[in-house]
Coordinates of C-alpha atoms (C1' of nucleotides) in Angstrom, one line a residue:
Chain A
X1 CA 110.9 100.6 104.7
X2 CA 112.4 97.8 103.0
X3 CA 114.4 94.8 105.1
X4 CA 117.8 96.1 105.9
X5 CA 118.9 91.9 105.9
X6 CA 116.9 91.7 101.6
X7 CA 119.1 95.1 100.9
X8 CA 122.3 93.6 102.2
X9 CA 122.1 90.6 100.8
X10 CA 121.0 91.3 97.1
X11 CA 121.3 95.1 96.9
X12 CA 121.2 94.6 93.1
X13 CA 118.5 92.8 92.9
X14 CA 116.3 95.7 95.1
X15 CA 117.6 98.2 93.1
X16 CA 116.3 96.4 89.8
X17 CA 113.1 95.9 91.2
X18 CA 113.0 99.5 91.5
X19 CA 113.9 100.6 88.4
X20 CA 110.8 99.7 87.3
X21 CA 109.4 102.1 89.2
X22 CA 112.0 104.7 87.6
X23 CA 113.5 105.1 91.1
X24 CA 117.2 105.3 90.3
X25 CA 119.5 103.8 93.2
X26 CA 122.9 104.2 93.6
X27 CA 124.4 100.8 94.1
X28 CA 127.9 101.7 94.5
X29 CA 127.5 104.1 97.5
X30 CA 125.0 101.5 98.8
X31 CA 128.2 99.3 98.5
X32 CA 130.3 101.2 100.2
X33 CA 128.5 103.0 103.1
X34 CA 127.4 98.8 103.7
X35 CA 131.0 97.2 103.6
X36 CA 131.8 100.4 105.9
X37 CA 129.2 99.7 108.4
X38 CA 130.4 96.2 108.4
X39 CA 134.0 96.6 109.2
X40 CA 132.8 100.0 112.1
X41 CA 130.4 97.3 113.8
X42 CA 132.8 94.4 113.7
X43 CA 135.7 97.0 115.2
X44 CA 133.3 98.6 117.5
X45 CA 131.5 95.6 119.3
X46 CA 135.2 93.9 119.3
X47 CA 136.2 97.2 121.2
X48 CA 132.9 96.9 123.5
X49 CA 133.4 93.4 124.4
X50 CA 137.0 94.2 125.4
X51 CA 136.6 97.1 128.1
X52 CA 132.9 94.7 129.2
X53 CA 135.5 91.9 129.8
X54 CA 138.4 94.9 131.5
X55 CA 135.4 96.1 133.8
X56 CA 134.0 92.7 134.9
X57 CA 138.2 92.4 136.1
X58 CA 138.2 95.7 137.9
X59 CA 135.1 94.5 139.6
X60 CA 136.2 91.3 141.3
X61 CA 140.0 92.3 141.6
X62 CA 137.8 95.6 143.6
X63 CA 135.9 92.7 145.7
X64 CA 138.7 90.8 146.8
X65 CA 140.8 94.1 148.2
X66 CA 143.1 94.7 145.7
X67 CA 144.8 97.6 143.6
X68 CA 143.2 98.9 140.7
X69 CA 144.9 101.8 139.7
X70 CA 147.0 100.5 136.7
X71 CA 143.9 98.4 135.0
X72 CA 142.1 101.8 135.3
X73 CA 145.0 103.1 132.9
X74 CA 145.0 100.4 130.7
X75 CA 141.1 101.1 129.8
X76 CA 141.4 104.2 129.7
X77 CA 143.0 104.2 126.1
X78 CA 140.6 101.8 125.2
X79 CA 137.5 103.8 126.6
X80 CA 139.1 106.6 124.1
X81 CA 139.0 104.4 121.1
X82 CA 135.8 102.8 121.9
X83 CA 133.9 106.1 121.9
X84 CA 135.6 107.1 118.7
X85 CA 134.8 103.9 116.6
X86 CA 131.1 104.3 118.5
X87 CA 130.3 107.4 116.9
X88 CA 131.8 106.8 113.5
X89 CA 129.8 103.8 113.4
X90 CA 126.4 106.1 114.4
X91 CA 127.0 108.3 111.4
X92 CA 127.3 105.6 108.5
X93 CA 124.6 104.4 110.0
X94 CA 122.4 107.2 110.4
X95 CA 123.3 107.7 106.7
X96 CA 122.5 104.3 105.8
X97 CA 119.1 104.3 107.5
X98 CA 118.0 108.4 105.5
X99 CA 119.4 106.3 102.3
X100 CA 116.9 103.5 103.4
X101 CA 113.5 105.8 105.0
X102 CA 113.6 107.1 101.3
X103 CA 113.3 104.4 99.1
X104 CA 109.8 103.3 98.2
X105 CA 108.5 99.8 98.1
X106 CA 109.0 97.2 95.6
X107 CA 105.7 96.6 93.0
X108 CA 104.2 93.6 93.3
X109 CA 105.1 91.1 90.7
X110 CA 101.0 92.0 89.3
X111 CA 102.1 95.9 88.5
X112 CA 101.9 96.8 85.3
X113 CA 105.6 98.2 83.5
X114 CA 104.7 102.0 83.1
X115 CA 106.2 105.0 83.7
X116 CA 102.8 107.8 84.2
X117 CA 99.0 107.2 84.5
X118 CA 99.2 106.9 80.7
X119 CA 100.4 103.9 81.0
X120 CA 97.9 102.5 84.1
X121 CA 96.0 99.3 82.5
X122 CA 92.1 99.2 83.3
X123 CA 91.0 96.0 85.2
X124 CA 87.4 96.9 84.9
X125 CA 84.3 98.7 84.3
X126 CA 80.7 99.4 86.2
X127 CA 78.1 100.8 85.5
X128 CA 76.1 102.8 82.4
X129 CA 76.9 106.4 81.6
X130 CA 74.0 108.2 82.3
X131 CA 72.0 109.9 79.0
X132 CA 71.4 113.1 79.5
X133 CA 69.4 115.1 76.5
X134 CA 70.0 118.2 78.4
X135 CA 72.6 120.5 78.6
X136 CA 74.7 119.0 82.0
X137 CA 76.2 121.1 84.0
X138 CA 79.0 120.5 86.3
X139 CA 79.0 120.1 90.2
X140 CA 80.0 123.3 90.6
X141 CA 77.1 125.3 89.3
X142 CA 74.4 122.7 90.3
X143 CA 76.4 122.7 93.8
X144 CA 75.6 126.6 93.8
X145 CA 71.7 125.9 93.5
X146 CA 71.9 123.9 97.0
X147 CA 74.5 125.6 99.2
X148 CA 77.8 124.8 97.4
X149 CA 79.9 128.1 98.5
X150 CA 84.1 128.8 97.4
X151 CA 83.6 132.9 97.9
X152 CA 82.9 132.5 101.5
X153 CA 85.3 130.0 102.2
X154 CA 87.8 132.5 100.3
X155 CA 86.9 135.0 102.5
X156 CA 87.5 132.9 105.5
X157 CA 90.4 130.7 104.9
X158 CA 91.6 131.4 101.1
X159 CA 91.6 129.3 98.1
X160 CA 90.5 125.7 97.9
X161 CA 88.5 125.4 100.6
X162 CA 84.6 125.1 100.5
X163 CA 81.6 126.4 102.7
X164 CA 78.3 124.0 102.4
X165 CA 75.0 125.4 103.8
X166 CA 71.6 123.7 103.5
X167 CA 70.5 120.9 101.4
X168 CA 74.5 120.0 100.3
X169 CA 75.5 120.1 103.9
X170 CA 73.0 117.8 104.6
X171 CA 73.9 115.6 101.3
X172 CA 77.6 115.8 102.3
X173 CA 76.8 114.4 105.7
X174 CA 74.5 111.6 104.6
X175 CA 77.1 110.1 102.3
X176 CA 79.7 110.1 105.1
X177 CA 77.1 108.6 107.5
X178 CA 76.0 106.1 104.8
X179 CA 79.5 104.8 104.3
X180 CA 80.3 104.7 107.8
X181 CA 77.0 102.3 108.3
X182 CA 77.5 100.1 105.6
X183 CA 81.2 99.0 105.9
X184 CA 81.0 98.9 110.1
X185 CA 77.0 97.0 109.8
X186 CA 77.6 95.1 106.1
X187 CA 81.5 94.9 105.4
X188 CA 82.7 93.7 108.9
X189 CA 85.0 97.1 109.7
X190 CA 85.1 98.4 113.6
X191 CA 84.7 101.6 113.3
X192 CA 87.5 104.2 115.1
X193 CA 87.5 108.0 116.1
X194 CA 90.9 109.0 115.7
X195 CA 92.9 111.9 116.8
X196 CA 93.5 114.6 113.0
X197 CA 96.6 116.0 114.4
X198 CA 99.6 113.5 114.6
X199 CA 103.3 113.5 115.8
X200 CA 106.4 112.9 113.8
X201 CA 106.6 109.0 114.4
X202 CA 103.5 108.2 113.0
X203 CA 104.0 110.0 109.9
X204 CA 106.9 108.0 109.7
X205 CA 105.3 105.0 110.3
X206 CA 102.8 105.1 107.4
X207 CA 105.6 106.5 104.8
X208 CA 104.8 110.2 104.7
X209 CA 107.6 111.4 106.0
X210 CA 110.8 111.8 105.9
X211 CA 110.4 112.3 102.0
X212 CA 106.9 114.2 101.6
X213 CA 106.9 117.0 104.2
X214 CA 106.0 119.5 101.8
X215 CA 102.7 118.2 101.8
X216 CA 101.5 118.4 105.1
X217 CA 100.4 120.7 106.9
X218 CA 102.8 121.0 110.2
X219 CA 101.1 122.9 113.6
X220 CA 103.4 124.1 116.6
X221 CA 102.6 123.3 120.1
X222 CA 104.5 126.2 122.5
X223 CA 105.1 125.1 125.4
X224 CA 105.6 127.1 128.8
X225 CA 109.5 127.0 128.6
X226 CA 109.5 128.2 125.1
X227 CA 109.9 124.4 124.1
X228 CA 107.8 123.5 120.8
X229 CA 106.0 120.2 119.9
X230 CA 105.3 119.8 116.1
X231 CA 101.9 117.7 115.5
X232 CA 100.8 117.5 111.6
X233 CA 97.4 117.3 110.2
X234 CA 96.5 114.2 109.0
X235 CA 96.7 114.2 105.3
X236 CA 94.7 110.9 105.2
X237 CA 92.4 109.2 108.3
X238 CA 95.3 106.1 107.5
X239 CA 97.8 107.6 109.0
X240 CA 95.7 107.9 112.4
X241 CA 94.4 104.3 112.4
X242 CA 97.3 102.3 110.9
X243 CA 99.8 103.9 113.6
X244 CA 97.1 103.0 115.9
X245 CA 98.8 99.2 115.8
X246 CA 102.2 100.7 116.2
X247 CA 104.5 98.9 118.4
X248 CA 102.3 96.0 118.8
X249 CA 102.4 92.3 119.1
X250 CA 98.4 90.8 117.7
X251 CA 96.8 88.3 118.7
X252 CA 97.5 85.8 115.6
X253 CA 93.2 85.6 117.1
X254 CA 92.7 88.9 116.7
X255 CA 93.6 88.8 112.8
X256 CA 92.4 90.2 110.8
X257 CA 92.0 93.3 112.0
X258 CA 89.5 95.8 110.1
X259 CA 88.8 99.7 110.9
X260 CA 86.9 102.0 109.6
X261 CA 87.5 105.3 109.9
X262 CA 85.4 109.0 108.7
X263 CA 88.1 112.1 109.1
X264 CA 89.2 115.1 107.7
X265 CA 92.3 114.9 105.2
X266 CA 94.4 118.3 104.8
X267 CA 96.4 118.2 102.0
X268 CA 98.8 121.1 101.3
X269 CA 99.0 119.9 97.6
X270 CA 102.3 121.9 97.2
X271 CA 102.8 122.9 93.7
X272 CA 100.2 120.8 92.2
X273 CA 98.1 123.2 90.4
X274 CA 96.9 122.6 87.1
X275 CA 94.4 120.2 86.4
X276 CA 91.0 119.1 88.3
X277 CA 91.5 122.9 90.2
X278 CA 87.9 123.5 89.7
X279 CA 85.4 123.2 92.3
X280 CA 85.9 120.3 94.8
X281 CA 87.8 118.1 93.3
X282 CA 91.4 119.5 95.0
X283 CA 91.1 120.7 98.1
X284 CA 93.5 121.7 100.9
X285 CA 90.4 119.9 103.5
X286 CA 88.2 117.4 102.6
X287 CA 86.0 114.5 103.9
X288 CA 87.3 110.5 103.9
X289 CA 86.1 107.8 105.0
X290 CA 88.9 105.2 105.6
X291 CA 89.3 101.4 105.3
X292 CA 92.3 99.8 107.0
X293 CA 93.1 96.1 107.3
X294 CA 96.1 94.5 108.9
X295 CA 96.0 91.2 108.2
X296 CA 99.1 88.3 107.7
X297 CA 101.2 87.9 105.2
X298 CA 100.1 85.5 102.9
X299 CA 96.6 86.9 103.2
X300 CA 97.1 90.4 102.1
X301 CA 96.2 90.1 98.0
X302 CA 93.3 88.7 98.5
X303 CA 92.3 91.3 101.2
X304 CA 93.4 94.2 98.4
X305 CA 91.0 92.3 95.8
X306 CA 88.6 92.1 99.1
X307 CA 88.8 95.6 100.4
X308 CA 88.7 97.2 96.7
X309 CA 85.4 95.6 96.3
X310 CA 84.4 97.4 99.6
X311 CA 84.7 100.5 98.1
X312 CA 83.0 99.8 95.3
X313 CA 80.1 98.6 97.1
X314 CA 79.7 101.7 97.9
X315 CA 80.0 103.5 94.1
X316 CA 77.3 100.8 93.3
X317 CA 75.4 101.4 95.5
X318 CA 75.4 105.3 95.1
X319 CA 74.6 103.9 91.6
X320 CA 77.7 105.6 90.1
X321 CA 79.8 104.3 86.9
X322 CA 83.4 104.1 87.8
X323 CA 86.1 101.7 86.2
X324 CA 88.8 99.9 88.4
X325 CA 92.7 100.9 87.3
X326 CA 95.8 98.5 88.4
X327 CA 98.4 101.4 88.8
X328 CA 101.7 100.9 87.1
X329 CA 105.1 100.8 88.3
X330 CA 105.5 104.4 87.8
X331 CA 102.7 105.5 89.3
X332 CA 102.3 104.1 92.5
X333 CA 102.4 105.6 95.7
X334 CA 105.8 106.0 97.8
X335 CA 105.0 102.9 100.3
X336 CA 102.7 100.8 98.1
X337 CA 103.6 97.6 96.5
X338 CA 100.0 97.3 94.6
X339 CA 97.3 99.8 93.7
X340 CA 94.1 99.9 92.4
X341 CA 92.3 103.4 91.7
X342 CA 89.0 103.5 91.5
X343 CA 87.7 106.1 88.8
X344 CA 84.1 107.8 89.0
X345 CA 82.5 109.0 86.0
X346 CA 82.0 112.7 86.3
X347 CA 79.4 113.9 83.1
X348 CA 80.0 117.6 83.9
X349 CA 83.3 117.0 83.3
X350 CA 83.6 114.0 80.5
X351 CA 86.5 112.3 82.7
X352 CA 86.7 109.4 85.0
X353 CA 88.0 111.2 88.4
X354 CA 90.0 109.1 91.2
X355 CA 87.5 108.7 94.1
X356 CA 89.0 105.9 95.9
X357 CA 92.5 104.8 96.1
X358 CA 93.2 101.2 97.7
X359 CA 96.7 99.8 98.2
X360 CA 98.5 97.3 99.7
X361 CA 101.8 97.9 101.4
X362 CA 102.9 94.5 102.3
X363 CA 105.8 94.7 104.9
X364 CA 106.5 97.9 104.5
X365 CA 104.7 99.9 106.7
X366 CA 104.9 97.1 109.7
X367 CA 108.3 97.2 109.3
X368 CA 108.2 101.0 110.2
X369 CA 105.7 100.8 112.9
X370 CA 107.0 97.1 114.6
X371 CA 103.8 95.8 114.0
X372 CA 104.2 91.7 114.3
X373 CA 102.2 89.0 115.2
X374 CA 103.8 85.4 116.5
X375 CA 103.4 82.7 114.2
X376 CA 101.9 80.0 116.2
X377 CA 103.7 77.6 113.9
X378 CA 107.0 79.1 113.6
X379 CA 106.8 80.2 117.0
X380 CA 108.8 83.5 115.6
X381 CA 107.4 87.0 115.7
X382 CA 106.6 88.1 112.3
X383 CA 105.8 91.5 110.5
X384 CA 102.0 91.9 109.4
X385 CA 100.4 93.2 106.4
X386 CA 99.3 96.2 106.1
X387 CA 96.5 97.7 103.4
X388 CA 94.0 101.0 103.0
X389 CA 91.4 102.0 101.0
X390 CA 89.5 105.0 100.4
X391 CA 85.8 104.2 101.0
X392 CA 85.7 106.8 99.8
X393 CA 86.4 109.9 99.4
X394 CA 83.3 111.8 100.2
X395 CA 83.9 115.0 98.6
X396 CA 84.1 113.9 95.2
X397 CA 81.3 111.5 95.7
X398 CA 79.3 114.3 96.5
X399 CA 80.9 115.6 93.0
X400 CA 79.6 112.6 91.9
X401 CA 76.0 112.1 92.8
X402 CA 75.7 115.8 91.9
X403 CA 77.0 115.3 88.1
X404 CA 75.1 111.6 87.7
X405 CA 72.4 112.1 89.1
X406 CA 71.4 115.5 88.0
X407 CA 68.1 116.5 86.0
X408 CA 67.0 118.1 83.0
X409 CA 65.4 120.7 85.6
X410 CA 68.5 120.9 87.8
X411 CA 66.9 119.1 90.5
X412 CA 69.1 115.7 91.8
X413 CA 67.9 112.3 92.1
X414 CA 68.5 110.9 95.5
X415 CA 69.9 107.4 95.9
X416 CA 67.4 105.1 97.1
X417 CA 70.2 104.1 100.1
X418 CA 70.9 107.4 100.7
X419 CA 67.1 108.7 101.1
X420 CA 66.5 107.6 105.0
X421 CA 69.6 109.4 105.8
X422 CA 67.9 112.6 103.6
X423 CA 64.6 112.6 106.1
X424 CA 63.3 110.4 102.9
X425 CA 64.0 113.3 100.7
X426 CA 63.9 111.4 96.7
X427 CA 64.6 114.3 94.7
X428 CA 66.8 117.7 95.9
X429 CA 65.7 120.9 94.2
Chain B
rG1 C1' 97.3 125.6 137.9
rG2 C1' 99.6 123.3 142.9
rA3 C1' 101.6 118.6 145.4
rG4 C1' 103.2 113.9 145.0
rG5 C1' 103.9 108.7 142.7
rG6 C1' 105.1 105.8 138.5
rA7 C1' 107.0 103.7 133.3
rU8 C1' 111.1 96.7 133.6
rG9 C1' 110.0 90.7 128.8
rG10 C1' 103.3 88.7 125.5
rC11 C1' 100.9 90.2 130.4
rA12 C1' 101.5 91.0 135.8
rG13 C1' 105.5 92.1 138.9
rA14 C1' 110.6 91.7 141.8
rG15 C1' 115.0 94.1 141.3
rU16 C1' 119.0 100.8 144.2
rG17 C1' 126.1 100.5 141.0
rG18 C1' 129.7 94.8 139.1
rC19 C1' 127.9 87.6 140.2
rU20 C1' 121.0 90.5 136.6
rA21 C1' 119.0 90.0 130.1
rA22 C1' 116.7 90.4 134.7
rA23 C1' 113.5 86.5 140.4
rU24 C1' 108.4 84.9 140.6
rG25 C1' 103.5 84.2 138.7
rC26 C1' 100.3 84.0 134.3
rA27 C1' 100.2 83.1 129.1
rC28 C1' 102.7 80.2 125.4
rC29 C1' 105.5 75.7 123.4
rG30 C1' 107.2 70.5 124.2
rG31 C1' 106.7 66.1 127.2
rU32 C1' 104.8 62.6 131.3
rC33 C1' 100.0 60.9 132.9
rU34 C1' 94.8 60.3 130.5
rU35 C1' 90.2 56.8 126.0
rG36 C1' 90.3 62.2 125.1
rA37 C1' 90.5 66.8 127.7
rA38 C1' 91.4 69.4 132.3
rA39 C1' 94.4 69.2 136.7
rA40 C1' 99.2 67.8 138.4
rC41 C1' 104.3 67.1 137.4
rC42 C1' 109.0 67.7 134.2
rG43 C1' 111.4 70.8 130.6
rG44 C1' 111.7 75.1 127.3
rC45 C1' 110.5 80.2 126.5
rA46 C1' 112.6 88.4 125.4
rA47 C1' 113.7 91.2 121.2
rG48 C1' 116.9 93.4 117.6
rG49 C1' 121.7 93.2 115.4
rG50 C1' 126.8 91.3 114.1
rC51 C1' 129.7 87.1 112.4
rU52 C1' 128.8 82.2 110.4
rA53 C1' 127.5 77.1 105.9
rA54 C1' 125.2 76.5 110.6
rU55 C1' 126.4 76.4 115.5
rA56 C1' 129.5 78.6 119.0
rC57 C1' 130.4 83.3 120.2
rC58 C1' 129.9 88.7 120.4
rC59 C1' 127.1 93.5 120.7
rU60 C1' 122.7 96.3 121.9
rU61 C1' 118.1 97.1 124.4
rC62 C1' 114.7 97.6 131.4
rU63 C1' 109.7 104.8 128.1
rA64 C1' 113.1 108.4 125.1
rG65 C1' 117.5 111.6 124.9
rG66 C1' 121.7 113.4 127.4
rG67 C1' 125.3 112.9 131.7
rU68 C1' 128.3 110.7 135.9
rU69 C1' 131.4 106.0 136.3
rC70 C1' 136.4 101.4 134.6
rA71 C1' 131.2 99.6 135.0
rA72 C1' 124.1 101.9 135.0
rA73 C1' 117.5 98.8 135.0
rU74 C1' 119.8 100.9 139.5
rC75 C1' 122.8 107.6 140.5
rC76 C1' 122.0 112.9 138.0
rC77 C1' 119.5 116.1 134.2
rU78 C1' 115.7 116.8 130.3
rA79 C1' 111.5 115.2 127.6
rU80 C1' 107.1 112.2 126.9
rC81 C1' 103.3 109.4 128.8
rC82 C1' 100.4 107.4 132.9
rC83 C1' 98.3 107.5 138.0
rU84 C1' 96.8 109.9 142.8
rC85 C1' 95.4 114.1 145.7
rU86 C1' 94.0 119.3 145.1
rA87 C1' 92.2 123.6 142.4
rC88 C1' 89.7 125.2 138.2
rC89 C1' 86.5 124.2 134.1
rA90 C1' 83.2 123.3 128.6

RNA sequence: GGAGGGAUGGCAGAGUGGCUAAAUGCACCGGUCUUGAAAACCGGCAAGGGCUAAUACCCUUCUAGGGUUCAAAUCCCUAUCCCUCUACCA
């Protein structure tokens, strides 16, 4: 959420800023619902202080014994307009705040102009591509040799989920074990356990909703009385640990604060069909492992550059070839002001395929979730920064170990970091 | 599942209809004292919003949402969360 105060003040500048993004805003309503809230509030609060002032009357002229019956007239006709004004003010400015939960936030001034991924600028590159003078076949039909299983999980849930038995299983839990050890032992991260089903207020409080509902997937909770609680599953482990700070003052101490996180993600991908459909890549459930950092304000790009490298401690170490993107305007994410994607090199495939995603959201989020800190210098309470980063998405690097580190005899070269979580298994075949 | 108790500022904790945005303590900030620190003493100290050049001033907020009342932290209803006893239980 942007600051009510930066819209009032220089609503034209905010809605420049986001045209780079190609998010059109309509100044003039802006305008108007604003100059409309102004002149409600002023009446309103004029309106309250007057009957506040008429009561404190009644109350001593009450004390000291005498007759109150004609001030009780007089406020009644004001009690009549108050209410009135009252709940014309609520609905401009319930309208002003659903204008407000659904704009995104403002690209930092480091984001690339750009309207799609075309347009995405590369910030770097890792890594050799892998030689292969055999005929390389894609995760999905080396996954098959080792326990990689869609018909089953067809048959059980339906399209896009996956069954692993055996050697994958066991693959698929050592990267998510590795990565949890190395950013909570090497990178400095606490590591959480965090609740996968989530009520409305968080959701709001990392940026999902009001605007991306469709994507979730939303549970019921029946109560005795017939009463129903909605809870969501979480569609990333960030939403979980970032709320996890909601409504709290930090220690200035305490900063910066660091969690990692391993969760399921459900995504319901509405509509999204297409591309990448095959095999693992897009799934309606799959395995993350989450960075989060809340840190202050004029610390937060270097912890993006900080936390990026994180993840791709990870990719290098997995000895995978990736390349680091700086997203454009156009294609950031809803509450991110800076992104960079990091991009695995998948040979079955001939594509670089997002693995990790790592943003920084300045204000934007804390503003949401009331998540401050005091300034021991200003002696003020101030907003915090908040950032996430895949670390990464374990799926796909499962994906990605399978395609990179495949053999000419179909048999899969185990990371030398990932072998003592294998039972010191080198090679899977 | 049954029976009770509770939710107040950064924290702890008073406060049962108007003089309470809220005692007191701790924490925090400023000062006196001290070579320096601690202790002691003095002073300050909730947040959000409106208006403003800035003050002043005004409004809102005592878990949340409704209600009663001229007036609600305080009374009523509902929800959420927490605690105690009790039963059951992986």
């Amino acid at each position: 959420m942007l600051s009510k105060k930066q819209l009032r003040l220089d609503i034209k500048a905010v809605a420049n800023a986001l045209k780079k993004r190609y998010f059109y805003f309509d100044v003039d309503q802006f305008f108007e619902l604003e100059s409309n809230r102004k002149k409600n509030q002023i009446e309103t609060e004029n309106l309250q202080n007057l009957r506040n002032m008429q009561s404190k009357v009644i109350g001593k002229a009450k004390a000291s014994g005498e007759d109150v019956k004609s001030l009780l007239k007089n406020i009644a006709d004001l009690s009549t307009k108050l209410n009135l004004s009252k709940s014309n003010l609520q609905l401009i400015q319930s309208e002003i705040n659903v204008i407000i939960l659904s704009m995104p936030n403002i690209p930092h001034h480091s984001v690339p102009n750009g309207k799609s991924e075309e347009d995405n600028i590369e910030v770097s590159k890792w890594g050799k591509l892998g030689k292969y003078d055999f005929d390389v076949k894609d995760h999905v039909d080396l996954g098959a040799m080792y326990g990689l299983d869609f018909e089953t999980a067809v048959k059980i849930s339906g399209a896009r989920f996956s069954v692993m038995t055996g050697k994958i299983a066991r693959l698929h839990r050592a990267l998510t074990q590795f990565m949890l050890d190395r950013h909570s032992e090497v990178n400095g991260y606490t590591e959480a356990y965090v609740p996968y089903l989530v009520n409305t207020e968080s959701l709001i409080g990392t940026g999902q909703l009001p605007k991306f509902e469709a994507d979730l997937f939303k549970t019921y909770l029946h109560g005795e009385k017939g009463e129903t609680k909605t809870l969501y599953l979480i569609p990333t482990g960030e939403v979980p640990v970032t709320n996890m700070m909601r409504d709290m003052i930090i220690k200035e101490s305490d900063l910066p604060l660091k969690f990692v996180t391993h969760t399921p993600s459900f995504r319901s991908e509405a509509g999204s069909y297409g591309r990448y459909t095959r095999g693992l890549i897009r799934q309606h459930q799959f395995e993350k492992v989450e960075l989060v950092q809340v840190v202050k304000a004029q610390d937060s790009y270097q912890a993006l550059e900080v936390l990026t490298t994180h993840a791709e401690d990870i990719l290098q170490a997995l000895e995978l070839p990736y390349r680091k993107i700086n997203l454009c305007a156009g294609d950031l994410g809803f509450s991110a002001a800076k992104t960079y994607d990091l991009e695995v090199w998948l040979p079955g495939q001939n594509v670089y395929c997002e693995i990790s995603s790592c943003s920084c959201f300045e204000d934007f989020q804390a503003r949401r979730l009331q998540l401050r800190y005091k300034n021991k210098e200003t002696n003020k309470l101030e907003l915090l920064h908040t950032l996430n980063g895949s670390g990464l998405a374990v799926g796909r690097t499962l994906v990605a170990v399978l395609e990179n580190h495949q053999q000419a005899d179909r048999s899969i070269k185990i990371p030398s970091v990932l072998q003592s979580y294998m039972g010191g298994l080198e090679v899977m075949n």
